[in-house]
Amino acid sequence: SGKRNNGPTSFEDLGLETNLWTSSQYDEGPTGSAYIRVLSAIQSGIFATNYGKRMGFSIRCLQDDIEGCTHPNATNYDETANVDDGSCEYPDNGDYSLSFDGVNDYVKLINDNIEGASISIGLDYIPTNFMPTSNSNVNMIIRKQKSFRLELLEDNRVRGCIHNINQYDCVSSSFTLNNGESYNIEFKYDLSYLKLFINEVLDTEISSSIYMTSDSNQYITLGNSYVFGENEDLSYFSNCIIDNLNLYINGNHIIDYKFNAGIGTNLYDHSGNGNHGTINGATWKYEIPLHSGANLISFMSLPEDASVGNVLSPLDGIVTGIIGEGIAASPNPVLGWVGSLTQIEDWRGYWLKVNDSVDFSVTSESLSNIDTVYNLHSGANLISYPSGYSEGINTAIPDSDA
């Protein structure tokens, strides 16, 4: 316990026993008079006294620091921890990426002060189709208004820029990107040079000494760029697929999005800093490689409209039928899909027949449920695969008493 008098006097430690005042001599009682109480560690209590009332005291109860994971959605959450040690681990739902449809999809990240900082951004990027807007000839990848931006130009070249308000330097790729093709892109500013790497090869660089500004009202946004405090309009569209994003500020690893873990609208940060993103409109996407003929497949997650026709629409003209356990359907050029199978379910396994080899893209509003329960009947069961990755047979199907 301790005290601080009026004026510049610093805090004075009063040891194991000191006085404080209250408006009542009882824990609950009339107000209007001041009564002194003694806080005593020696006597383990607070009790009333009748001597001088010349100053007030504050009491702060301290708890020992207990380090651990403090995020309740982490797999190693420690409810006793009160100091996060960066050890949080999040469920791995499978090999997903995040899809932006070019209209109003974005992820709100952080609004940290990055004034005068060096920066490094790395991500896997697939352009889908450039979508111009009325006020812009770029599609945004990642941006903080008045600080930096990484964007796709109208001719499908990628460009990175550093800003000092309206003054900026930019570096652009020497070639155009192909729609539907995946590129690893890294944009760096080390306070002396702007550098752009494509597929781990330095493509272009320029010298620059721009002092990056940072507006505390502006958030870093992924996908469609969101301008905060300026009527909050979506000013730059984005039509692409993004995966494996890493952001470094002054050499510190600030964000690590693997795009394989999240819940609801939360996108989990694996850097240990807890900089989780908030998803607005963007959807999860994954690929199922198919060969010509019959493929035994399952679905990690499904769109809200899980009808056969909607889920299999990317395979129009290629798919010839789908068979589940005791149910089946096939496309009819006049009637559409016909048969006893009308809805796709993520706990079922399916035989999917196609007449060509193709990567089947599946889009969903949420990630797979890693706690799926399979109700098995006696005999043969056609069920979905219980993991987003390859697993040893003993891990995928552990021993049980059944």
Short mmCIF file of C-alpha atoms in Angstrom, two decimals:
data_model
loop_
_atom_site.label_atom_id
_atom_site.label_comp_id
_atom_site.label_asym_id
_atom_site.label_seq_id
_atom_site.Cartn_x
_atom_site.Cartn_y
_atom_site.Cartn_z
CA SER A 1 0.00 0.00 0.00
CA GLY A 2 1.07 3.60 -0.39
CA LYS A 3 0.01 7.18 -0.95
CA ARG A 4 0.53 10.21 -3.12
CA ASN A 5 -0.11 13.73 -1.78
CA ASN A 6 -1.28 16.69 -3.85
CA GLY A 7 1.43 18.19 -6.01
CA PRO A 8 4.55 16.60 -7.51
CA THR A 9 5.32 14.30 -4.59
CA SER A 10 6.10 10.84 -5.90
CA PHE A 11 4.39 7.68 -4.69
CA GLU A 12 5.32 6.82 -1.12
CA ASP A 13 5.44 3.19 -0.06
CA LEU A 14 3.85 2.84 3.37
CA GLY A 15 4.71 -0.80 3.90
CA LEU A 16 2.38 -3.45 5.25
CA GLU A 17 -0.10 -1.14 7.00
CA THR A 18 -1.62 2.19 5.99
CA ASN A 19 -4.82 4.27 6.15
CA LEU A 20 -7.56 5.00 3.64
CA TRP A 21 -10.78 6.96 3.99
CA THR A 22 -14.36 6.20 3.06
CA SER A 23 -17.66 8.03 3.22
CA SER A 24 -19.15 5.57 5.70
CA GLN A 25 -17.99 3.83 8.82
CA TYR A 26 -19.72 0.69 7.57
CA ASP A 27 -19.35 -1.31 4.38
CA GLU A 28 -22.81 -0.08 3.43
CA GLY A 29 -24.22 2.90 5.25
CA PRO A 30 -25.05 6.62 5.27
CA THR A 31 -22.79 9.04 3.47
CA GLY A 32 -21.83 12.59 4.30
CA SER A 33 -19.02 12.01 6.80
CA ALA A 34 -15.53 10.71 6.22
CA TYR A 35 -14.21 7.77 8.20
CA ILE A 36 -10.73 6.35 8.28
CA ARG A 37 -10.01 2.69 7.69
CA VAL A 38 -6.74 0.87 8.14
CA LEU A 39 -5.54 -1.52 5.48
CA SER A 40 -3.28 -4.01 7.17
CA ALA A 41 -1.45 -6.95 5.66
CA ILE A 42 -0.31 -7.88 9.14
CA GLN A 43 -3.84 -8.18 10.53
CA SER A 44 -5.30 -9.39 7.18
CA GLY A 45 -8.21 -6.97 7.11
CA ILE A 46 -9.65 -3.48 6.78
CA PHE A 47 -11.05 -1.92 9.94
CA ALA A 48 -12.34 1.49 11.02
CA THR A 49 -10.40 3.96 13.19
CA ASN A 50 -11.14 7.45 14.43
CA TYR A 51 -7.96 9.38 13.70
CA GLY A 52 -7.04 12.05 11.12
CA LYS A 53 -8.61 12.17 7.68
CA ARG A 54 -6.01 14.13 5.73
CA MET A 55 -5.58 12.16 2.48
CA GLY A 56 -6.95 9.37 0.31
CA PHE A 57 -5.37 6.10 -0.74
CA SER A 58 -5.66 3.70 -3.64
CA ILE A 59 -5.41 -0.05 -3.45
CA ARG A 60 -4.15 -2.25 -6.28
CA CYS A 61 -4.31 -6.02 -6.03
CA LEU A 62 -1.55 -7.74 -7.97
CA GLN A 63 -1.65 -11.24 -9.42
CA ASP A 64 1.39 -13.20 -10.42
CA ASP A 65 1.98 -13.30 -14.18
CA ILE A 66 0.92 -16.63 -15.63
CA GLU A 67 2.12 -16.99 -19.20
CA GLY A 68 0.29 -19.08 -21.76
CA CYS A 69 -2.20 -18.91 -24.60
CA THR A 70 -5.06 -16.53 -23.73
CA HIS A 71 -7.17 -16.85 -26.92
CA PRO A 72 -10.26 -18.98 -26.15
CA ASN A 73 -10.54 -20.34 -29.72
CA ALA A 74 -6.99 -21.71 -29.75
CA THR A 75 -6.46 -25.44 -29.39
CA ASN A 76 -4.01 -24.87 -26.50
CA TYR A 77 -6.03 -22.18 -24.68
CA ASP A 78 -5.01 -21.89 -21.02
CA GLU A 79 -7.83 -20.42 -18.93
CA THR A 80 -5.42 -19.77 -16.06
CA ALA A 81 -3.06 -17.62 -18.13
CA ASN A 82 -3.20 -13.82 -17.85
CA VAL A 83 -0.20 -12.97 -20.07
CA ASP A 84 -0.21 -14.17 -23.66
CA ASP A 85 3.17 -15.65 -24.57
CA GLY A 86 2.51 -15.98 -28.31
CA SER A 87 2.16 -19.76 -28.12
CA CYS A 88 -1.46 -19.99 -29.34
CA GLU A 89 -2.13 -22.69 -31.90
CA TYR A 90 -5.25 -22.80 -34.01
CA PRO A 91 -7.13 -25.70 -35.61
CA ASP A 92 -5.91 -26.59 -39.10
CA ASN A 93 -9.04 -26.99 -41.20
CA GLY A 94 -7.29 -27.93 -44.45
CA ASP A 95 -5.70 -26.41 -47.52
CA TYR A 96 -7.91 -23.35 -48.08
CA SER A 97 -7.43 -19.93 -49.65
CA LEU A 98 -9.63 -16.83 -49.47
CA SER A 99 -11.65 -15.76 -52.52
CA PHE A 100 -12.62 -12.15 -53.27
CA ASP A 101 -15.44 -11.73 -55.79
CA GLY A 102 -14.62 -8.23 -56.99
CA VAL A 103 -17.64 -6.46 -55.51
CA ASN A 104 -17.50 -5.86 -51.74
CA ASP A 105 -15.17 -8.42 -50.17
CA TYR A 106 -12.38 -7.42 -47.82
CA VAL A 107 -10.59 -8.41 -44.61
CA LYS A 108 -10.03 -5.74 -41.96
CA LEU A 109 -6.63 -6.22 -40.31
CA ILE A 110 -4.89 -3.74 -37.98
CA ASN A 111 -4.37 0.02 -37.67
CA ASP A 112 -0.94 -0.03 -36.03
CA ASN A 113 1.29 3.03 -36.28
CA ILE A 114 3.79 2.23 -39.05
CA GLU A 115 5.11 5.76 -39.58
CA GLY A 116 8.62 5.79 -41.05
CA ALA A 117 8.79 2.00 -41.02
CA SER A 118 10.34 -0.52 -43.36
CA ILE A 119 7.88 -3.08 -44.67
CA SER A 120 7.79 -6.50 -46.30
CA ILE A 121 4.65 -8.17 -47.68
CA GLY A 122 4.58 -11.70 -49.05
CA LEU A 123 1.62 -13.71 -50.30
CA ASP A 124 0.35 -16.23 -52.86
CA TYR A 125 -1.90 -14.48 -55.36
CA ILE A 126 -4.17 -15.66 -58.18
CA PRO A 127 -5.77 -12.90 -60.29
CA THR A 128 -9.25 -13.87 -61.46
CA ASN A 129 -10.53 -11.08 -63.68
CA PHE A 130 -9.73 -7.36 -63.48
CA MET A 131 -12.75 -5.27 -62.45
CA PRO A 132 -12.47 -1.50 -63.01
CA THR A 133 -14.42 0.93 -60.86
CA SER A 134 -15.73 4.42 -61.56
CA ASN A 135 -12.91 6.04 -59.58
CA SER A 136 -9.99 3.68 -60.06
CA ASN A 137 -8.01 1.79 -62.67
CA VAL A 138 -6.48 -0.66 -60.15
CA ASN A 139 -7.66 -3.70 -58.19
CA MET A 140 -6.34 -3.80 -54.65
CA ILE A 141 -4.45 -6.68 -53.02
CA ILE A 142 -3.46 -5.16 -49.66
CA ARG A 143 -3.38 -1.52 -48.60
CA LYS A 144 -3.30 1.03 -45.82
CA GLN A 145 -4.57 4.42 -46.98
CA LYS A 146 -1.75 7.05 -47.04
CA SER A 147 0.86 4.41 -46.06
CA PHE A 148 1.34 1.65 -48.67
CA ARG A 149 -0.46 -0.41 -51.26
CA LEU A 150 0.05 -3.55 -53.33
CA GLU A 151 -2.28 -3.65 -56.32
CA LEU A 152 -3.06 -5.08 -59.75
CA LEU A 153 -3.01 -2.68 -62.68
CA GLU A 154 -5.48 -2.73 -65.53
CA ASP A 155 -2.96 -4.49 -67.78
CA ASN A 156 -2.53 -7.24 -65.11
CA ARG A 157 0.87 -6.05 -63.91
CA VAL A 158 1.34 -5.91 -60.14
CA ARG A 159 2.53 -2.70 -58.46
CA GLY A 160 3.70 -1.81 -54.94
CA CYS A 161 3.80 1.75 -53.57
CA ILE A 162 4.95 3.58 -50.42
CA HIS A 163 3.17 6.82 -49.45
CA ASN A 164 3.93 10.02 -47.63
CA ILE A 165 0.38 11.41 -47.76
CA ASN A 166 0.03 12.16 -51.48
CA GLN A 167 3.72 11.78 -52.33
CA TYR A 168 4.65 8.24 -53.27
CA ASP A 169 7.11 5.96 -55.05
CA CYS A 170 6.04 2.77 -56.84
CA VAL A 171 7.62 -0.29 -58.40
CA SER A 172 5.77 -2.37 -61.03
CA SER A 173 6.32 -5.87 -62.42
CA SER A 174 8.02 -6.16 -65.80
CA PHE A 175 5.38 -8.56 -67.12
CA THR A 176 1.64 -9.19 -66.89
CA LEU A 177 0.12 -11.90 -64.72
CA ASN A 178 -2.10 -14.57 -66.22
CA ASN A 179 -5.61 -14.91 -64.84
CA GLY A 180 -6.08 -18.17 -62.97
CA GLU A 181 -2.34 -18.70 -62.44
CA SER A 182 -0.77 -18.66 -58.97
CA TYR A 183 2.12 -16.30 -58.19
CA ASN A 184 4.19 -15.82 -55.07
CA ILE A 185 4.58 -12.04 -54.67
CA GLU A 186 6.85 -10.21 -52.26
CA PHE A 187 6.98 -6.42 -51.95
CA LYS A 188 9.75 -4.88 -49.82
CA TYR A 189 10.77 -1.39 -48.73
CA ASP A 190 13.98 -1.16 -46.68
CA LEU A 191 14.03 2.68 -46.48
CA SER A 192 16.49 2.76 -49.40
CA TYR A 193 14.95 0.59 -52.13
CA LEU A 194 11.55 -0.61 -53.28
CA LYS A 195 11.79 -4.21 -54.48
CA LEU A 196 9.28 -6.52 -56.13
CA PHE A 197 9.87 -10.27 -56.23
CA ILE A 198 7.78 -12.64 -58.36
CA ASN A 199 8.07 -16.35 -57.60
CA GLU A 200 11.12 -15.65 -55.39
CA VAL A 201 13.00 -13.85 -58.20
CA LEU A 202 13.78 -10.11 -58.01
CA ASP A 203 11.77 -8.62 -60.85
CA THR A 204 12.17 -4.85 -60.43
CA GLU A 205 13.62 -2.37 -57.93
CA ILE A 206 14.05 1.40 -57.58
CA SER A 207 15.78 3.59 -55.03
CA SER A 208 13.51 5.52 -52.67
CA SER A 209 13.74 7.49 -49.44
CA ILE A 210 10.02 8.04 -48.90
CA TYR A 211 9.11 8.50 -45.23
CA MET A 212 5.96 6.43 -44.86
CA THR A 213 3.09 8.19 -43.10
CA SER A 214 0.53 6.40 -40.91
CA ASP A 215 -3.05 7.53 -40.26
CA SER A 216 -4.41 5.97 -37.06
CA ASN A 217 -7.93 6.06 -38.53
CA GLN A 218 -6.93 3.80 -41.42
CA TYR A 219 -6.79 0.02 -41.16
CA ILE A 220 -4.74 -2.31 -43.28
CA THR A 221 -7.25 -4.07 -45.53
CA LEU A 222 -6.86 -7.18 -47.63
CA GLY A 223 -8.82 -7.48 -50.86
CA ASN A 224 -11.22 -4.66 -51.68
CA SER A 225 -9.76 -1.51 -50.16
CA TYR A 226 -11.81 0.12 -47.43
CA VAL A 227 -11.27 3.84 -46.70
CA PHE A 228 -12.12 4.63 -43.07
CA GLY A 229 -13.38 8.05 -42.05
CA GLU A 230 -14.06 9.15 -45.63
CA ASN A 231 -17.72 8.10 -45.93
CA GLU A 232 -16.32 4.57 -45.56
CA ASP A 233 -16.79 3.68 -49.22
CA LEU A 234 -15.25 0.68 -50.94
CA SER A 235 -13.06 2.52 -53.38
CA TYR A 236 -11.02 -0.26 -55.01
CA PHE A 237 -12.34 -3.66 -56.06
CA SER A 238 -10.47 -6.95 -55.91
CA ASN A 239 -11.22 -10.12 -57.85
CA CYS A 240 -8.66 -12.71 -56.85
CA ILE A 241 -7.66 -15.59 -54.59
CA ILE A 242 -5.15 -14.96 -51.76
CA ASP A 243 -3.21 -17.42 -49.61
CA ASN A 244 -0.24 -17.50 -47.19
CA LEU A 245 0.07 -13.81 -46.29
CA ASN A 246 2.99 -12.58 -44.19
CA LEU A 247 3.58 -8.97 -43.10
CA TYR A 248 6.78 -7.64 -41.54
CA ILE A 249 7.14 -4.14 -40.06
CA ASN A 250 10.69 -2.99 -39.20
CA GLY A 251 11.78 -6.61 -39.47
CA ASN A 252 9.20 -7.83 -36.95
CA HIS A 253 6.79 -10.56 -38.03
CA ILE A 254 3.42 -8.85 -37.49
CA ILE A 255 0.94 -11.07 -39.38
CA ASP A 256 1.00 -14.68 -40.58
CA TYR A 257 -2.24 -15.78 -42.25
CA LYS A 258 -2.13 -19.40 -43.40
CA PHE A 259 -5.81 -19.28 -44.44
CA ASN A 260 -6.39 -22.70 -42.95
CA ALA A 261 -7.92 -21.64 -39.66
CA GLY A 262 -10.77 -19.37 -38.64
CA ILE A 263 -14.22 -19.33 -37.13
CA GLY A 264 -17.17 -17.23 -38.22
CA THR A 265 -15.74 -14.00 -39.63
CA ASN A 266 -12.40 -14.39 -37.83
CA LEU A 267 -9.20 -15.08 -39.77
CA TYR A 268 -6.54 -16.37 -37.38
CA ASP A 269 -3.06 -14.88 -37.21
CA HIS A 270 -0.32 -17.50 -36.63
CA SER A 271 2.49 -14.99 -35.91
CA GLY A 272 1.85 -15.10 -32.15
CA ASN A 273 0.77 -11.45 -32.08
CA GLY A 274 -2.98 -12.07 -32.09
CA ASN A 275 -3.57 -9.80 -35.11
CA HIS A 276 -6.64 -11.70 -36.27
CA GLY A 277 -8.50 -10.35 -39.28
CA THR A 278 -12.23 -9.73 -39.69
CA ILE A 279 -13.67 -11.18 -42.90
CA ASN A 280 -16.34 -9.20 -44.75
CA GLY A 281 -17.88 -11.09 -47.66
CA ALA A 282 -14.82 -13.05 -48.82
CA THR A 283 -15.35 -16.82 -49.05
CA TRP A 284 -13.18 -19.88 -48.43
CA LYS A 285 -11.99 -21.85 -51.43
CA TYR A 286 -10.24 -25.19 -51.93
CA GLU A 287 -9.44 -27.50 -54.84
CA ILE A 288 -10.29 -31.17 -55.42
CA PRO A 289 -8.12 -32.64 -58.21
CA LEU A 290 -10.15 -34.95 -60.46
CA HIS A 291 -9.07 -37.42 -63.13
CA SER A 292 -11.22 -38.57 -66.01
CA GLY A 293 -13.59 -41.30 -64.86
CA ALA A 294 -14.84 -42.13 -61.34
CA ASN A 295 -13.31 -40.24 -58.38
CA LEU A 296 -13.89 -41.10 -54.72
CA ILE A 297 -14.14 -37.69 -53.03
CA SER A 298 -15.57 -35.79 -50.08
CA PHE A 299 -16.03 -32.11 -49.22
CA MET A 300 -14.14 -30.28 -46.46
CA SER A 301 -16.87 -27.63 -46.37
CA LEU A 302 -19.85 -26.58 -48.46
CA PRO A 303 -21.65 -23.37 -49.48
CA GLU A 304 -24.92 -22.44 -47.79
CA ASP A 305 -26.71 -23.64 -50.94
CA ALA A 306 -25.51 -27.24 -50.89
CA SER A 307 -27.81 -28.47 -53.64
CA VAL A 308 -26.19 -30.83 -56.14
CA GLY A 309 -26.70 -28.36 -58.98
CA ASN A 310 -25.06 -25.46 -57.12
CA VAL A 311 -22.10 -27.35 -55.63
CA LEU A 312 -21.25 -29.08 -58.92
CA SER A 313 -21.90 -26.04 -61.14
CA PRO A 314 -18.15 -25.46 -61.76
CA LEU A 315 -18.17 -28.88 -63.48
CA ASP A 316 -21.01 -28.16 -65.91
CA GLY A 317 -20.33 -30.00 -69.16
CA ILE A 318 -17.73 -32.22 -67.48
CA VAL A 319 -19.59 -34.08 -64.74
CA THR A 320 -21.68 -37.10 -65.77
CA GLY A 321 -22.97 -38.29 -62.38
CA ILE A 322 -22.53 -38.51 -58.63
CA ILE A 323 -23.18 -41.51 -56.36
CA GLY A 324 -23.45 -41.57 -52.56
CA GLU A 325 -24.32 -44.41 -50.20
CA GLY A 326 -27.69 -45.60 -51.53
CA ILE A 327 -28.34 -42.34 -53.43
CA ALA A 328 -27.34 -40.98 -56.85
CA ALA A 329 -28.00 -38.19 -59.36
CA SER A 330 -27.06 -37.32 -62.92
CA PRO A 331 -27.40 -34.19 -65.07
CA ASN A 332 -30.17 -34.01 -67.67
CA PRO A 333 -29.87 -31.35 -70.41
CA VAL A 334 -33.56 -30.51 -70.10
CA LEU A 335 -34.55 -31.35 -66.51
CA GLY A 336 -31.31 -30.46 -64.76
CA TRP A 337 -30.14 -32.78 -62.02
CA VAL A 338 -32.37 -35.82 -61.50
CA GLY A 339 -32.19 -38.65 -58.99
CA SER A 340 -32.47 -39.40 -55.28
CA LEU A 341 -29.41 -37.32 -54.33
CA THR A 342 -30.44 -33.68 -54.03
CA GLN A 343 -28.18 -32.20 -51.31
CA ILE A 344 -24.42 -32.62 -50.79
CA GLU A 345 -23.38 -33.25 -47.16
CA ASP A 346 -19.88 -32.81 -45.73
CA TRP A 347 -19.96 -36.05 -43.71
CA ARG A 348 -20.66 -38.24 -46.73
CA GLY A 349 -18.30 -39.71 -49.29
CA TYR A 350 -19.17 -39.69 -53.01
CA TRP A 351 -18.18 -41.24 -56.29
CA LEU A 352 -18.00 -38.36 -58.77
CA LYS A 353 -17.79 -39.19 -62.48
CA VAL A 354 -16.27 -36.68 -64.93
CA ASN A 355 -15.17 -36.98 -68.55
CA ASP A 356 -11.99 -34.90 -68.22
CA SER A 357 -9.19 -34.18 -65.74
CA VAL A 358 -9.77 -30.93 -63.87
CA ASP A 359 -9.19 -29.14 -60.56
CA PHE A 360 -12.63 -28.81 -58.99
CA SER A 361 -12.93 -25.48 -57.12
CA VAL A 362 -15.29 -25.52 -54.13
CA THR A 363 -16.33 -22.29 -52.39
CA SER A 364 -17.93 -22.05 -48.96
CA GLU A 365 -18.88 -19.35 -46.46
CA SER A 366 -17.25 -21.19 -43.55
CA LEU A 367 -14.42 -23.61 -42.86
CA SER A 368 -14.77 -27.32 -42.29
CA ASN A 369 -15.91 -28.63 -38.93
CA ILE A 370 -12.92 -30.45 -37.46
CA ASP A 371 -15.18 -32.06 -34.86
CA THR A 372 -17.46 -33.85 -37.32
CA VAL A 373 -19.12 -36.90 -35.76
CA TYR A 374 -19.77 -39.92 -37.99
CA ASN A 375 -22.73 -42.09 -37.06
CA LEU A 376 -21.73 -45.45 -38.46
CA HIS A 377 -24.01 -48.37 -39.11
CA SER A 378 -23.00 -52.01 -39.14
CA GLY A 379 -21.32 -52.92 -42.40
CA ALA A 380 -19.82 -50.71 -45.10
CA ASN A 381 -20.07 -46.90 -44.65
CA LEU A 382 -19.24 -44.35 -47.37
CA ILE A 383 -18.06 -41.31 -45.37
CA SER A 384 -16.01 -38.17 -45.96
CA TYR A 385 -12.29 -38.00 -45.31
CA PRO A 386 -11.72 -36.72 -41.75
CA SER A 387 -8.78 -34.39 -42.46
CA GLY A 388 -7.66 -31.60 -44.75
CA TYR A 389 -4.33 -33.36 -45.37
CA SER A 390 -2.87 -36.81 -45.77
CA GLU A 391 -2.76 -38.75 -42.51
CA GLY A 392 -1.42 -42.10 -41.39
CA ILE A 393 -4.17 -44.69 -41.23
CA ASN A 394 -3.81 -45.05 -37.44
CA THR A 395 -4.19 -41.27 -37.01
CA ALA A 396 -7.14 -40.89 -39.38
CA ILE A 397 -8.95 -43.93 -37.95
CA PRO A 398 -7.74 -44.37 -34.35
CA ASP A 399 -8.37 -47.51 -32.33
CA SER A 400 -11.71 -47.63 -30.56
CA ASP A 401 -13.76 -50.04 -28.50
CA ALA A 402 -16.27 -50.46 -31.32
#
